[in-house]
Short mmCIF file of C-alpha atoms in Angstrom, two decimals:
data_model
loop_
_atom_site.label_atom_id
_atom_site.label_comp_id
_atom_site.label_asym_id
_atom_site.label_seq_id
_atom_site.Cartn_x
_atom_site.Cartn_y
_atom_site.Cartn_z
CA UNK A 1 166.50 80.62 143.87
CA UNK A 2 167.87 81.02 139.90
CA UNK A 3 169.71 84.43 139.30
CA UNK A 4 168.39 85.78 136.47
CA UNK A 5 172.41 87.05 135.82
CA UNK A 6 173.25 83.29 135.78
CA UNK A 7 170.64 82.06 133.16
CA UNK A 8 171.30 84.44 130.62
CA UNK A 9 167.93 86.64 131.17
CA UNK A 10 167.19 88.40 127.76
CA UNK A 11 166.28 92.07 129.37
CA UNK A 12 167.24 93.15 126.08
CA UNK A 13 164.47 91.23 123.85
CA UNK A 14 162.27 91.95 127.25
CA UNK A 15 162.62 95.51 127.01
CA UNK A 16 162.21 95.84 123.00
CA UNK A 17 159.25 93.52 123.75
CA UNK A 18 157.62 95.93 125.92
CA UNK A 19 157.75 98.56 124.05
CA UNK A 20 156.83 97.02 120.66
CA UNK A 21 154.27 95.70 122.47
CA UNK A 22 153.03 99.64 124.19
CA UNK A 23 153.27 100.61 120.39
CA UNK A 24 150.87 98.08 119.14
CA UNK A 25 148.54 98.82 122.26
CA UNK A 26 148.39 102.41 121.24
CA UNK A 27 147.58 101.91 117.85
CA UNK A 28 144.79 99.28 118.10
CA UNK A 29 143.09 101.89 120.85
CA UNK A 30 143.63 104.51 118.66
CA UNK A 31 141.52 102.92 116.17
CA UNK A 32 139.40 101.84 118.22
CA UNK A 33 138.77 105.60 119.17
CA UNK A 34 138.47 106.45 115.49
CA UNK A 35 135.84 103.60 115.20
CA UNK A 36 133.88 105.02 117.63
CA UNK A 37 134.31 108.66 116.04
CA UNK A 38 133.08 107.03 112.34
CA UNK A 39 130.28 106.05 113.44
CA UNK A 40 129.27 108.75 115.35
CA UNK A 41 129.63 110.91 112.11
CA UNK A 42 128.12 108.59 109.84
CA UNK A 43 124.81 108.63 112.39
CA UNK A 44 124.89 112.24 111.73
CA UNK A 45 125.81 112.28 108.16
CA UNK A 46 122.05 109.72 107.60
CA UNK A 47 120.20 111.85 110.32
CA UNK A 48 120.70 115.37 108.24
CA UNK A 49 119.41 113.88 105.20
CA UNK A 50 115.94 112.96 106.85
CA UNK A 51 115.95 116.90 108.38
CA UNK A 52 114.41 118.94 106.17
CA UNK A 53 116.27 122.19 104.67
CA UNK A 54 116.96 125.41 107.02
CA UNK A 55 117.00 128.97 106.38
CA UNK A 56 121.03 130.38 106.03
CA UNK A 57 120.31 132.17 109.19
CA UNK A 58 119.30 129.07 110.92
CA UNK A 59 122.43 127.32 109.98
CA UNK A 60 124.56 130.01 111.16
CA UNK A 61 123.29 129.60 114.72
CA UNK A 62 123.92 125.54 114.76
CA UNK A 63 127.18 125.12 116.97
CA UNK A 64 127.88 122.57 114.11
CA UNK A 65 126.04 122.97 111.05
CA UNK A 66 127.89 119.92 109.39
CA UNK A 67 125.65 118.10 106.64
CA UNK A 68 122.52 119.88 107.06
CA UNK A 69 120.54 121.33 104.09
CA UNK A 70 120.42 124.99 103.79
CA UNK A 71 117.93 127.20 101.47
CA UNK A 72 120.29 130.04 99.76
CA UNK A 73 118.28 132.90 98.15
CA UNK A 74 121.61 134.53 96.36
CA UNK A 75 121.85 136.10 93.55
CA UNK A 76 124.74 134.01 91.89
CA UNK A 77 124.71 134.75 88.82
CA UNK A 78 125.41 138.24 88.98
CA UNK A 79 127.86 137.70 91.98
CA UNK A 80 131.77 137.36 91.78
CA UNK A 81 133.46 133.84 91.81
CA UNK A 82 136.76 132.27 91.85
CA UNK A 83 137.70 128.85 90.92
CA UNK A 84 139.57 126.10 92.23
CA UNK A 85 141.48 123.12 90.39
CA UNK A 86 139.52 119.77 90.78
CA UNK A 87 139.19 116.29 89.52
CA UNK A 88 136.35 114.64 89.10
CA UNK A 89 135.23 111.24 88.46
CA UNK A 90 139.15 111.11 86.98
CA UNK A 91 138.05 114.45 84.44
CA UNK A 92 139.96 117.51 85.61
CA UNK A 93 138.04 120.83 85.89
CA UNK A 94 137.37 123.73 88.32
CA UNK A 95 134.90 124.51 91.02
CA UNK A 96 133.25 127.57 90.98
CA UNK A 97 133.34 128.91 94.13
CA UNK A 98 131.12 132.26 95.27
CA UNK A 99 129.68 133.50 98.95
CA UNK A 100 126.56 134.63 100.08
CA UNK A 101 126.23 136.21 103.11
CA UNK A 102 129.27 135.63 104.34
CA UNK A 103 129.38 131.93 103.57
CA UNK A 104 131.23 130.56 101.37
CA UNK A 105 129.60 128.43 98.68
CA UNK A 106 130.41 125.78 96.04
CA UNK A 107 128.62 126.30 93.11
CA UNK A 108 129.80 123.23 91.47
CA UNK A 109 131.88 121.24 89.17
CA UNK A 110 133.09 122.64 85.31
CA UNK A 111 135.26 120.40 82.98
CA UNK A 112 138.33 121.75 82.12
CA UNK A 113 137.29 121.26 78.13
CA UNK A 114 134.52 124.69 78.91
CA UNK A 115 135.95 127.32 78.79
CA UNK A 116 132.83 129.34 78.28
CA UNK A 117 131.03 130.71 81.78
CA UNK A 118 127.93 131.96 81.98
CA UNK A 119 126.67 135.54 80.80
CA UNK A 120 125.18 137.98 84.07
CA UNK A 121 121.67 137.45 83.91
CA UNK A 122 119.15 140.20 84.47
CA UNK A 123 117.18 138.54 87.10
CA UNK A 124 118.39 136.05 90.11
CA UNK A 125 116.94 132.16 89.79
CA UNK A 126 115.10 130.90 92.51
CA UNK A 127 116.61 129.86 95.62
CA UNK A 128 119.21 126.62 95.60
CA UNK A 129 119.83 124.61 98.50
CA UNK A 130 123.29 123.91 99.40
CA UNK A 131 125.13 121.37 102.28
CA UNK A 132 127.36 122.46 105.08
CA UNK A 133 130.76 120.36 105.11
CA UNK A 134 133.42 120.92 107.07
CA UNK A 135 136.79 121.61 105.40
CA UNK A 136 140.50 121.73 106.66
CA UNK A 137 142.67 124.32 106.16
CA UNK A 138 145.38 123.66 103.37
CA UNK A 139 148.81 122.26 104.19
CA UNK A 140 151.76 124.61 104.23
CA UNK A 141 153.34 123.56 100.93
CA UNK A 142 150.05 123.81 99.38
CA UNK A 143 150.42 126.08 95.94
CA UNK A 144 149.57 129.87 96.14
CA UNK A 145 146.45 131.19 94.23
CA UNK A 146 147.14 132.74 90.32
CA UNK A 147 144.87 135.89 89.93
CA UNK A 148 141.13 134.04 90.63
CA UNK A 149 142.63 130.40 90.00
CA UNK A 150 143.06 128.74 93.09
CA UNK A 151 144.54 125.34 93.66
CA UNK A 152 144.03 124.19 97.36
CA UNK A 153 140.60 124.73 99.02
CA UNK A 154 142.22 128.03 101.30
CA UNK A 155 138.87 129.43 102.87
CA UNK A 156 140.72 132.55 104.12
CA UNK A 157 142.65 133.77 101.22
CA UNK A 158 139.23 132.78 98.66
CA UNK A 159 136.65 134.78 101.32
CA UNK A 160 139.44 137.93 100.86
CA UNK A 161 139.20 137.41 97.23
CA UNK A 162 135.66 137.58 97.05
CA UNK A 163 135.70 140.67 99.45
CA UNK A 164 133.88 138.29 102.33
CA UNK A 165 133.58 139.99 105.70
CA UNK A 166 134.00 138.42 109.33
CA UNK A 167 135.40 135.63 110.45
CA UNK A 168 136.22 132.28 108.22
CA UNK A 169 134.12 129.69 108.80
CA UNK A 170 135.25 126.06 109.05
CA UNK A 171 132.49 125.31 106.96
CA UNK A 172 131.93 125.39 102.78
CA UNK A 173 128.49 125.23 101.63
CA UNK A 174 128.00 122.79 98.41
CA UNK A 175 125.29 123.08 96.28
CA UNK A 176 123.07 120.31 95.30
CA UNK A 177 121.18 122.79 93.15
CA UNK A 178 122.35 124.75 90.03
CA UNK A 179 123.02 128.34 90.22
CA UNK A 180 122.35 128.40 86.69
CA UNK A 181 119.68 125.73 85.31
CA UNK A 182 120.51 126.39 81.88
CA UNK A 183 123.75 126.12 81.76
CA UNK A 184 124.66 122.32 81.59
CA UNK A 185 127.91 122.35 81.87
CA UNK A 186 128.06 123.05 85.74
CA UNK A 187 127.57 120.09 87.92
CA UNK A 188 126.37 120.98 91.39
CA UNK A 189 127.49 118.07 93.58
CA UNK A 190 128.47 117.99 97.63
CA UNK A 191 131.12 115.46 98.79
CA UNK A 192 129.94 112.01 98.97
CA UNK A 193 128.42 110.93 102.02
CA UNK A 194 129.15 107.30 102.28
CA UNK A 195 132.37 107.17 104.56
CA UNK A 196 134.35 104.06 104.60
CA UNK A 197 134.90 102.38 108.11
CA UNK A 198 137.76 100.09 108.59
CA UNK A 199 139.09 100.90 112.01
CA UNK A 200 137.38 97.86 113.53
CA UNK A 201 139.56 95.99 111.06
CA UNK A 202 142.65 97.77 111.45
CA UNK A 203 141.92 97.44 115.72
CA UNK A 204 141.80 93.88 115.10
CA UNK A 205 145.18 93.76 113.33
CA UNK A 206 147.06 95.73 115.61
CA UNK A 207 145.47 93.48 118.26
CA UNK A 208 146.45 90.58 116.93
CA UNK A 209 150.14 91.37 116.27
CA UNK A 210 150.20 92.57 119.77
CA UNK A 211 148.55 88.88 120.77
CA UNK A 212 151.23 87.40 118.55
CA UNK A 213 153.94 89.06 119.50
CA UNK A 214 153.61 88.15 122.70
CA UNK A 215 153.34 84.33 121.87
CA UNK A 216 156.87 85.13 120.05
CA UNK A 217 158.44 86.44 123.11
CA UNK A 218 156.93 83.74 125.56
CA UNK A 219 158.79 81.33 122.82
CA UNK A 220 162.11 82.65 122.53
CA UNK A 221 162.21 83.12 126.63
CA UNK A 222 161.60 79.44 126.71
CA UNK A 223 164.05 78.42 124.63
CA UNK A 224 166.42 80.74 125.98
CA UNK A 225 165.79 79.82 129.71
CA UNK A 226 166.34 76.40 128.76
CA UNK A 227 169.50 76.72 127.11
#
């Protein structure tokens, strides 16, 4: 019986091996996982556009409300709002962002060349419908609010600006209709729908440098055995 002492046994390249190989693993269930969690919410993503739109006190009773329609009967235009830096379609601008009871909602997209907004009207439009979307809280070095300007998408510190009671929900309501119709310089627009989904791809790759990395150590072992 060979000692492994005696041939020259590479436990170090064994033991880097191993672990390269745990890492790789990891990573290709992990996006496996994520696959799985894609498609899950791009199932519900196309199901809540065939549902047909829900009163705001309806929607407030889902456990998760995310991409449903909701009918919102406030009066915007003679509401309070604060805006929030944006780009869009490579045009910077601002968001107008406003609440109604107790949600808050985004009113849409203004370039950044209008500087106008739009006069308090004497009597509300008709009701707009607006999608729930889930949105994540702002990282720590994100920049602090200047007076009503606001530069990350901070639910808690816009809702206390716009004097919003309760609790802050996860959730931002986008409108797909215009708070005010005649007034064409707002753009009323949820985030796009259409998610990519690459983690079967990505699996694959970690996969297969986990297949080949294997065939690399079975080669060198060989050759080192042998010598």
């Amino acid at each position: 019986m060979s000692d492994p002492k005696a041939t020259g046994f590479p436990w170090g390249l064994t033991v880097a091996s191993l672990l390269a190989l745990a890492l790789l693993l990891s990573l290709g269930v992990w996006q496996v996982q994520r696959l799985q969690w894609k498609q899950d919410l791009i199932a519900r993503a196309e199901a809540a556009a065939d549902l047909p739109p829900v009163s705001l006190e309806a929607l407030g009773q889902m456990p998760d409300p995310e991409f449903r329609t909701a009918v919102l009967a406030c009066d915007f235009q003679n509401q309070p709002h604060v805006e929030l830096q944006s780009i869009q379609d490579g045009q910077p601008g601002v968001r107008l962002i406003s609440s109604c009871n107790g949600w808050l909602v985004d009113l849409g997209f203004v370039p950044e060349t209008v500087s106008a907004r739009p006069a308090t009207q004497p009597a509300a439009v008709p009701a707009i419908t607006a999608q729930a979307r889930r949105v994540e809280a702002p990282g720590a070095f994100a920049p602090p609010p200047e007076g009503n300007r606001f530069y990350a998408r901070d639910t808690g510190a816009m809702s206390r600006a716009l004097g919003v009671e309760g609790p802050v929900r996860p959730y931002v309501l986008f409108a797909t209709g215009s708070a005010w119709p005649e007034w064409q310089a707002l753009t009323p627009s949820a985030p796009p729908a259409a998610f990519s989904n690459n983690h079967l791809g990505y699996a694959l790759t970690w996969f297969g440098l986990a297949l080949a990395l294997v065939g690399f150590y079975i080669t060198l072992l060989r050759r080192k055995l042998k010598s």
